[in-house]
mmCIF file of N, CA, C and O in Angstrom:
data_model
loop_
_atom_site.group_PDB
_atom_site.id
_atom_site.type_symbol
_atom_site.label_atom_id
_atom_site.label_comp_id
_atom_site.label_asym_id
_atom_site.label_seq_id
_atom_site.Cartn_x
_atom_site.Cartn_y
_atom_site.Cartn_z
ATOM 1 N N UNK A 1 -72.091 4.153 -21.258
ATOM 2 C CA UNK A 1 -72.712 2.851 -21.053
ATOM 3 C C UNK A 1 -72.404 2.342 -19.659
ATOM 4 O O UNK A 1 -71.486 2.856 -19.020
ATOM 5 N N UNK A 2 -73.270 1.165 -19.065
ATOM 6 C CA UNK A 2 -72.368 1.352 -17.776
ATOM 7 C C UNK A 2 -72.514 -0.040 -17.833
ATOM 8 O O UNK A 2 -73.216 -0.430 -18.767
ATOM 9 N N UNK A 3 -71.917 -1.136 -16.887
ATOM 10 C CA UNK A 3 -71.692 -2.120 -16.843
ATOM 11 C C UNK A 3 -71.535 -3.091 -17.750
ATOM 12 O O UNK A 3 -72.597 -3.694 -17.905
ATOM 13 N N UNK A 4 -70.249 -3.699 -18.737
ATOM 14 C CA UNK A 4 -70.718 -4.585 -19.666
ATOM 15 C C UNK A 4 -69.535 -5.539 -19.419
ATOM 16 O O UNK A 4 -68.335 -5.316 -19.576
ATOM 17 N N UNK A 5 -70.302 -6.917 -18.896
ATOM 18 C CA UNK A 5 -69.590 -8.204 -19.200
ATOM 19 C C UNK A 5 -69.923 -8.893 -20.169
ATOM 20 O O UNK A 5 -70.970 -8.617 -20.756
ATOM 21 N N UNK A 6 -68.963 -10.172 -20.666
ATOM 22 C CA UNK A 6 -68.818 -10.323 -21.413
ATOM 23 C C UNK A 6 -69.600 -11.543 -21.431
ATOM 24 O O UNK A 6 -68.871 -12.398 -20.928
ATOM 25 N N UNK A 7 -70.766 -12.088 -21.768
ATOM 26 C CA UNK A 7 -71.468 -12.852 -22.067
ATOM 27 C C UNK A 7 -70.386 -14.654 -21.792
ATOM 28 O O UNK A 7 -70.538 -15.691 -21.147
ATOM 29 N N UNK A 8 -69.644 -14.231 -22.481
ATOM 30 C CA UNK A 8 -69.198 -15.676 -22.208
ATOM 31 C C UNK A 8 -67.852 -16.271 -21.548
ATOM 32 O O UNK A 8 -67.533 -17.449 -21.392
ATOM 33 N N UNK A 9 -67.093 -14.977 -21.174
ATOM 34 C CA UNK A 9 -66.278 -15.444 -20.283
ATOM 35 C C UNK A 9 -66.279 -14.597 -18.496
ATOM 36 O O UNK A 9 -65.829 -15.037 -17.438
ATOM 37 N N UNK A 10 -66.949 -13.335 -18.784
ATOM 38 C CA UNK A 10 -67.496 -13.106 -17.422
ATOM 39 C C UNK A 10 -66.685 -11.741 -16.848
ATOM 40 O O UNK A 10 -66.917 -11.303 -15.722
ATOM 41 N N UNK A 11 -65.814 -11.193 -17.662
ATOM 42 C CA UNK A 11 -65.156 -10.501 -17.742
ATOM 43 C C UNK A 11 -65.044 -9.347 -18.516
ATOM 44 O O UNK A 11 -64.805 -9.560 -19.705
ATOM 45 N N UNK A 12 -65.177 -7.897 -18.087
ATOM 46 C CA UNK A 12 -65.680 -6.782 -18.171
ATOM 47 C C UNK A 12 -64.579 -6.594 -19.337
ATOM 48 O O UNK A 12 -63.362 -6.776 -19.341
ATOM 49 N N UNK A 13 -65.617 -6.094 -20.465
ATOM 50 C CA UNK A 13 -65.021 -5.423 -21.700
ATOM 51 C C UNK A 13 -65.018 -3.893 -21.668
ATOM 52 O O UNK A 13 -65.840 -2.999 -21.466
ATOM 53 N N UNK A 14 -63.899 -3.986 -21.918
ATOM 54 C CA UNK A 14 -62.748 -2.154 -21.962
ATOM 55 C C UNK A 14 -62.554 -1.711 -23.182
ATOM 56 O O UNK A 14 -63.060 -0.662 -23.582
ATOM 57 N N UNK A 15 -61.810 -2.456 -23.888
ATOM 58 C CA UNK A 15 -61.626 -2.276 -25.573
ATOM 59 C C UNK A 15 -62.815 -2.779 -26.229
ATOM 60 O O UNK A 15 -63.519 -3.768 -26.025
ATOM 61 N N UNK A 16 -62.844 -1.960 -26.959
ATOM 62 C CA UNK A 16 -64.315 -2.180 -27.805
ATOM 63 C C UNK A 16 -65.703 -2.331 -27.689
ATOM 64 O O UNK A 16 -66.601 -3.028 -28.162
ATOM 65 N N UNK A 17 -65.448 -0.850 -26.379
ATOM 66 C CA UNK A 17 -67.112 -1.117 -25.752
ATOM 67 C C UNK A 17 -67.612 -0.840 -26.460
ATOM 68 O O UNK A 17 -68.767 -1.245 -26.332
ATOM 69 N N UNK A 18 -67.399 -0.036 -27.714
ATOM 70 C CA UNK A 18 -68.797 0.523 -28.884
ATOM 71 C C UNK A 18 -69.355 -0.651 -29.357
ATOM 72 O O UNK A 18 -70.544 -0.681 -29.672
ATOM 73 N N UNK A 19 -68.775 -1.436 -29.429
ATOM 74 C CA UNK A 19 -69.181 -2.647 -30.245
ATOM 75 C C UNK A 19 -69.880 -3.772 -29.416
ATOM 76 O O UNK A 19 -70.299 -4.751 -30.034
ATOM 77 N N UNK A 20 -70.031 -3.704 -28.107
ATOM 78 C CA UNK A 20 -70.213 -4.674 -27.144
ATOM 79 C C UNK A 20 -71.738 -5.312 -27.925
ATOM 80 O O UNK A 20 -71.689 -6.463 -28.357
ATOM 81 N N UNK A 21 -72.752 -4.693 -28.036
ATOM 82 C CA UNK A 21 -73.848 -5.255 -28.428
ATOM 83 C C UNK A 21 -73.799 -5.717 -30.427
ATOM 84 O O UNK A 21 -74.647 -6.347 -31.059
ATOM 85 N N UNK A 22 -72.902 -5.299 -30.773
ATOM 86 C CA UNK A 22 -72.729 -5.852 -32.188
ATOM 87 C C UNK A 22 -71.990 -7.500 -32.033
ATOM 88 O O UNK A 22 -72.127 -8.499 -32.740
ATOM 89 N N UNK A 23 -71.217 -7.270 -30.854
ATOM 90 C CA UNK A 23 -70.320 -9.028 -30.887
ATOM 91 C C UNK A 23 -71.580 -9.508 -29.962
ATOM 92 O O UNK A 23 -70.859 -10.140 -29.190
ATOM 93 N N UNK A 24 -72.647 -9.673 -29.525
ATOM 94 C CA UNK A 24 -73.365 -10.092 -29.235
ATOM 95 C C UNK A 24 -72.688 -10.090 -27.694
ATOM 96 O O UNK A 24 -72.045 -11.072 -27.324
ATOM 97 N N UNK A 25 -72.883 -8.864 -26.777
ATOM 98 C CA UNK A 25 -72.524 -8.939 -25.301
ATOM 99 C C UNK A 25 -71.229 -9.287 -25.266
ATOM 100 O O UNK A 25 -70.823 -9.407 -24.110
ATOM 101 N N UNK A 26 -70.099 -9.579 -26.435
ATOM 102 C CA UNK A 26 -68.461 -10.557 -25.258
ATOM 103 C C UNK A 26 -67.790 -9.476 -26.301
ATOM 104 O O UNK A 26 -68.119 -8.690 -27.190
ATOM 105 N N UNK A 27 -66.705 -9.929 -25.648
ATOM 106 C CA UNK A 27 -65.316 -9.417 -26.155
ATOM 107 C C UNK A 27 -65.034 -9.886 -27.464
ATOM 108 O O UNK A 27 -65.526 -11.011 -27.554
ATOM 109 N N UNK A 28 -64.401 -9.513 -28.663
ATOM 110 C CA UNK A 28 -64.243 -9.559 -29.585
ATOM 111 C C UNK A 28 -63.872 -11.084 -30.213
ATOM 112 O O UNK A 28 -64.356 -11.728 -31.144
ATOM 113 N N UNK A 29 -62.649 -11.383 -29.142
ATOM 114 C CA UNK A 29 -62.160 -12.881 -29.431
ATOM 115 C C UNK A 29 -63.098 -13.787 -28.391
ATOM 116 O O UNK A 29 -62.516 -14.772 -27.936
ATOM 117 N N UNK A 30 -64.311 -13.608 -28.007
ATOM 118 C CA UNK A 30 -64.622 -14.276 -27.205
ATOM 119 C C UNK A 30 -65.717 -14.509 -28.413
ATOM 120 O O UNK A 30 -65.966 -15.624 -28.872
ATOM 121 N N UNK A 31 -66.345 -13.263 -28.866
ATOM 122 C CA UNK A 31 -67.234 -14.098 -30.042
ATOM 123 C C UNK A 31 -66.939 -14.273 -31.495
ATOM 124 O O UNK A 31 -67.725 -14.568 -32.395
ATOM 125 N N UNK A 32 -65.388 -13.985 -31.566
ATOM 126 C CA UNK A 32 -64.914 -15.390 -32.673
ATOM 127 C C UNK A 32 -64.808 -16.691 -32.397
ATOM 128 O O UNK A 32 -64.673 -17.568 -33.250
ATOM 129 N N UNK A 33 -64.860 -16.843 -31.331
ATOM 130 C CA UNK A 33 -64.469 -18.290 -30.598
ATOM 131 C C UNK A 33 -65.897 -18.929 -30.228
ATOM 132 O O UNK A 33 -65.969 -20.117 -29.914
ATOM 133 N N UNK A 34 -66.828 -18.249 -30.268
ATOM 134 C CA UNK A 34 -67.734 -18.474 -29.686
ATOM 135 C C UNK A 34 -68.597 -18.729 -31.673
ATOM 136 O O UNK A 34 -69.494 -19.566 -31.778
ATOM 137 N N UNK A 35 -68.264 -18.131 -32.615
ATOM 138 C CA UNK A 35 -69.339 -18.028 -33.412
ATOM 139 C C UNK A 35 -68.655 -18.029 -34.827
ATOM 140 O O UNK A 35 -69.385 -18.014 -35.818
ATOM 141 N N UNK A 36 -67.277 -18.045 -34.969
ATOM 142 C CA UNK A 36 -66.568 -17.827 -36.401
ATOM 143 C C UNK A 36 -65.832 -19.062 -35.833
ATOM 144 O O UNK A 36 -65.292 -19.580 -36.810
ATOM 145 N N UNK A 37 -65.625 -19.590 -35.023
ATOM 146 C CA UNK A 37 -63.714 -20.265 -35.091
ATOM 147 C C UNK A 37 -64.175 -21.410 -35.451
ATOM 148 O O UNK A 37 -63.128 -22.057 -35.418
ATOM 149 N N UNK A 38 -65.104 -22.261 -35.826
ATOM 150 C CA UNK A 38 -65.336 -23.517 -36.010
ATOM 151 C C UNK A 38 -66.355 -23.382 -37.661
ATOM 152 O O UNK A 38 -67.004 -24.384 -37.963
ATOM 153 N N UNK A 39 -66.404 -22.425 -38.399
ATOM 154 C CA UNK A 39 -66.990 -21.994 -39.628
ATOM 155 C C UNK A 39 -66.511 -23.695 -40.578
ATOM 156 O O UNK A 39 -67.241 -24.413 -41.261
ATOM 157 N N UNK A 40 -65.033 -23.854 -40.232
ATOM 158 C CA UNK A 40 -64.572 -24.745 -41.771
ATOM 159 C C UNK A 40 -64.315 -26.516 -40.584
ATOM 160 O O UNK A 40 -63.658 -27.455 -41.032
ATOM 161 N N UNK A 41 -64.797 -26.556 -39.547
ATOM 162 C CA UNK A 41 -64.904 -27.938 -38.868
ATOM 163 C C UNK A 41 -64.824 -27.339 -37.536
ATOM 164 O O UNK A 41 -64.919 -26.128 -37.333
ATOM 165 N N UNK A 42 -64.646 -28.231 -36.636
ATOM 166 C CA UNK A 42 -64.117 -28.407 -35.448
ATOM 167 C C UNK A 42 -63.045 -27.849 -35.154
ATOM 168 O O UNK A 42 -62.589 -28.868 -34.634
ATOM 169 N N UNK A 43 -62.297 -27.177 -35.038
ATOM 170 C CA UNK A 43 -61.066 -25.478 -34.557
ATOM 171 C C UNK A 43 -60.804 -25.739 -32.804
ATOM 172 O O UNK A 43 -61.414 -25.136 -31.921
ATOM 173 N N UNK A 44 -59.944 -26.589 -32.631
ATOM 174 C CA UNK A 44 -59.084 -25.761 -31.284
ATOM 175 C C UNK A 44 -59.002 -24.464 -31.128
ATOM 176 O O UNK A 44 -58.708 -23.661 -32.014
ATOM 177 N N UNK A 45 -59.252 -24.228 -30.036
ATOM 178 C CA UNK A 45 -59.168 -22.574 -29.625
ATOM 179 C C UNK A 45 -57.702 -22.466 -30.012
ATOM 180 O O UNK A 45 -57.350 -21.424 -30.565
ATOM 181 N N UNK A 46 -56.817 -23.411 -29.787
ATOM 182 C CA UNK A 46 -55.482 -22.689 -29.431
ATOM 183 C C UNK A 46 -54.836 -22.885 -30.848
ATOM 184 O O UNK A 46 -53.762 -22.286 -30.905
ATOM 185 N N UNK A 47 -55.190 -23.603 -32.121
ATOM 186 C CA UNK A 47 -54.925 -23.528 -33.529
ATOM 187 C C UNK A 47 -55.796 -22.424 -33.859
ATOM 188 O O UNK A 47 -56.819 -22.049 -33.286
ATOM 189 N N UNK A 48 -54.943 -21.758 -35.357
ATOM 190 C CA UNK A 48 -55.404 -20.824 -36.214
ATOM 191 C C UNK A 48 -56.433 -21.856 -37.052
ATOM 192 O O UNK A 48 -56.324 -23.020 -37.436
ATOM 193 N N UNK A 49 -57.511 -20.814 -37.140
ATOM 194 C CA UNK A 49 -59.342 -21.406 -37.881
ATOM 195 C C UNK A 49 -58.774 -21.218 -39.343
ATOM 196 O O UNK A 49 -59.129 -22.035 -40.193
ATOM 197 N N UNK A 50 -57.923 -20.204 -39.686
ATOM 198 C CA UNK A 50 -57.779 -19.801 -40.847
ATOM 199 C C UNK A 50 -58.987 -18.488 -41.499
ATOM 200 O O UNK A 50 -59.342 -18.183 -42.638
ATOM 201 N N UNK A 51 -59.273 -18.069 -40.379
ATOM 202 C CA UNK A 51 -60.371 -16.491 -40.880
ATOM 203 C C UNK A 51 -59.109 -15.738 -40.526
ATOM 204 O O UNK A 51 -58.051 -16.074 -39.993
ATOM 205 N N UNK A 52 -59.643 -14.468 -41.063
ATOM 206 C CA UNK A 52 -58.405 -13.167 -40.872
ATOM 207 C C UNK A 52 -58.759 -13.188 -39.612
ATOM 208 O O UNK A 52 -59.777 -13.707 -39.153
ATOM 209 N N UNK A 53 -57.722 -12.488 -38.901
ATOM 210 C CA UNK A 53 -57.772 -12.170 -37.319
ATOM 211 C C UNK A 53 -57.900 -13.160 -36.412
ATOM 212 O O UNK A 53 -58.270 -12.940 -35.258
ATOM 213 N N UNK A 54 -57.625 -14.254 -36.834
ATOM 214 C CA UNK A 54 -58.339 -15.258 -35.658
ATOM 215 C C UNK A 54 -57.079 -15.140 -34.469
ATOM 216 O O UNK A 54 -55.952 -15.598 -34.661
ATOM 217 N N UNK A 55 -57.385 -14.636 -33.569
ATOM 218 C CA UNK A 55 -56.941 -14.855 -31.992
ATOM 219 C C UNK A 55 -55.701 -15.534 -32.198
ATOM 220 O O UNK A 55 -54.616 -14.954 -32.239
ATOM 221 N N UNK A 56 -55.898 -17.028 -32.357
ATOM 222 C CA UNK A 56 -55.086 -18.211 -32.225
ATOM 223 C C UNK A 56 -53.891 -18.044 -33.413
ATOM 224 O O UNK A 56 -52.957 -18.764 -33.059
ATOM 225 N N UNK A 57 -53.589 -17.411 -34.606
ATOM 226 C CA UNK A 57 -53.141 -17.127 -35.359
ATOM 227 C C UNK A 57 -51.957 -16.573 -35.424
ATOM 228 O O UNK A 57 -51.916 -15.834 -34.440
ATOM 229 N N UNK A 58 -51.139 -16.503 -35.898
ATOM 230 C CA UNK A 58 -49.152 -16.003 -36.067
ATOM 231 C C UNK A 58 -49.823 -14.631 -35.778
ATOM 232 O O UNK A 58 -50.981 -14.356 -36.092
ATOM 233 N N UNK A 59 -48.830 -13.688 -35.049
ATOM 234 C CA UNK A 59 -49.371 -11.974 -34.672
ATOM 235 C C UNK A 59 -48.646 -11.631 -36.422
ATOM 236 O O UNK A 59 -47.791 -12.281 -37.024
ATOM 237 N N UNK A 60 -49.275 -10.571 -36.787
ATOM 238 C CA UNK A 60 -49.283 -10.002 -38.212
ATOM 239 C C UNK A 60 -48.063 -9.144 -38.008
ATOM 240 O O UNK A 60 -47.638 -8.446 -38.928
#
């Protein structure tokens, strides 16, 4: 594939280029943040949304 930024922060995705057009062009946590993190209200980026995996969340 050749060139892929990340739709919403502008910054070239490395990990998980297979997936680049499934997260819609961004990086993984860029389109949870962008499209899951506010599912149950309004979600600070920097609080846990409470979905599995969320970014903002205690590391597992």
């Amino acid at each position: 594939m050749s060139d892929q930024t990340c739709m919403r922060c502008g910054e070239q995705v490395e990990s998980g280029r297979e997936d680049y057009e499934v997260f819609e062009r961004m990086h993984w946590d860029c389109f949870h943040y962008a499209y899951e993190h506010d599912l149950n209200g309004e979600v600070a980026e920097s609080e846990d949304c409470g979905q599995p995996g969320c970014p903002s969340g205690e590391p597992g």
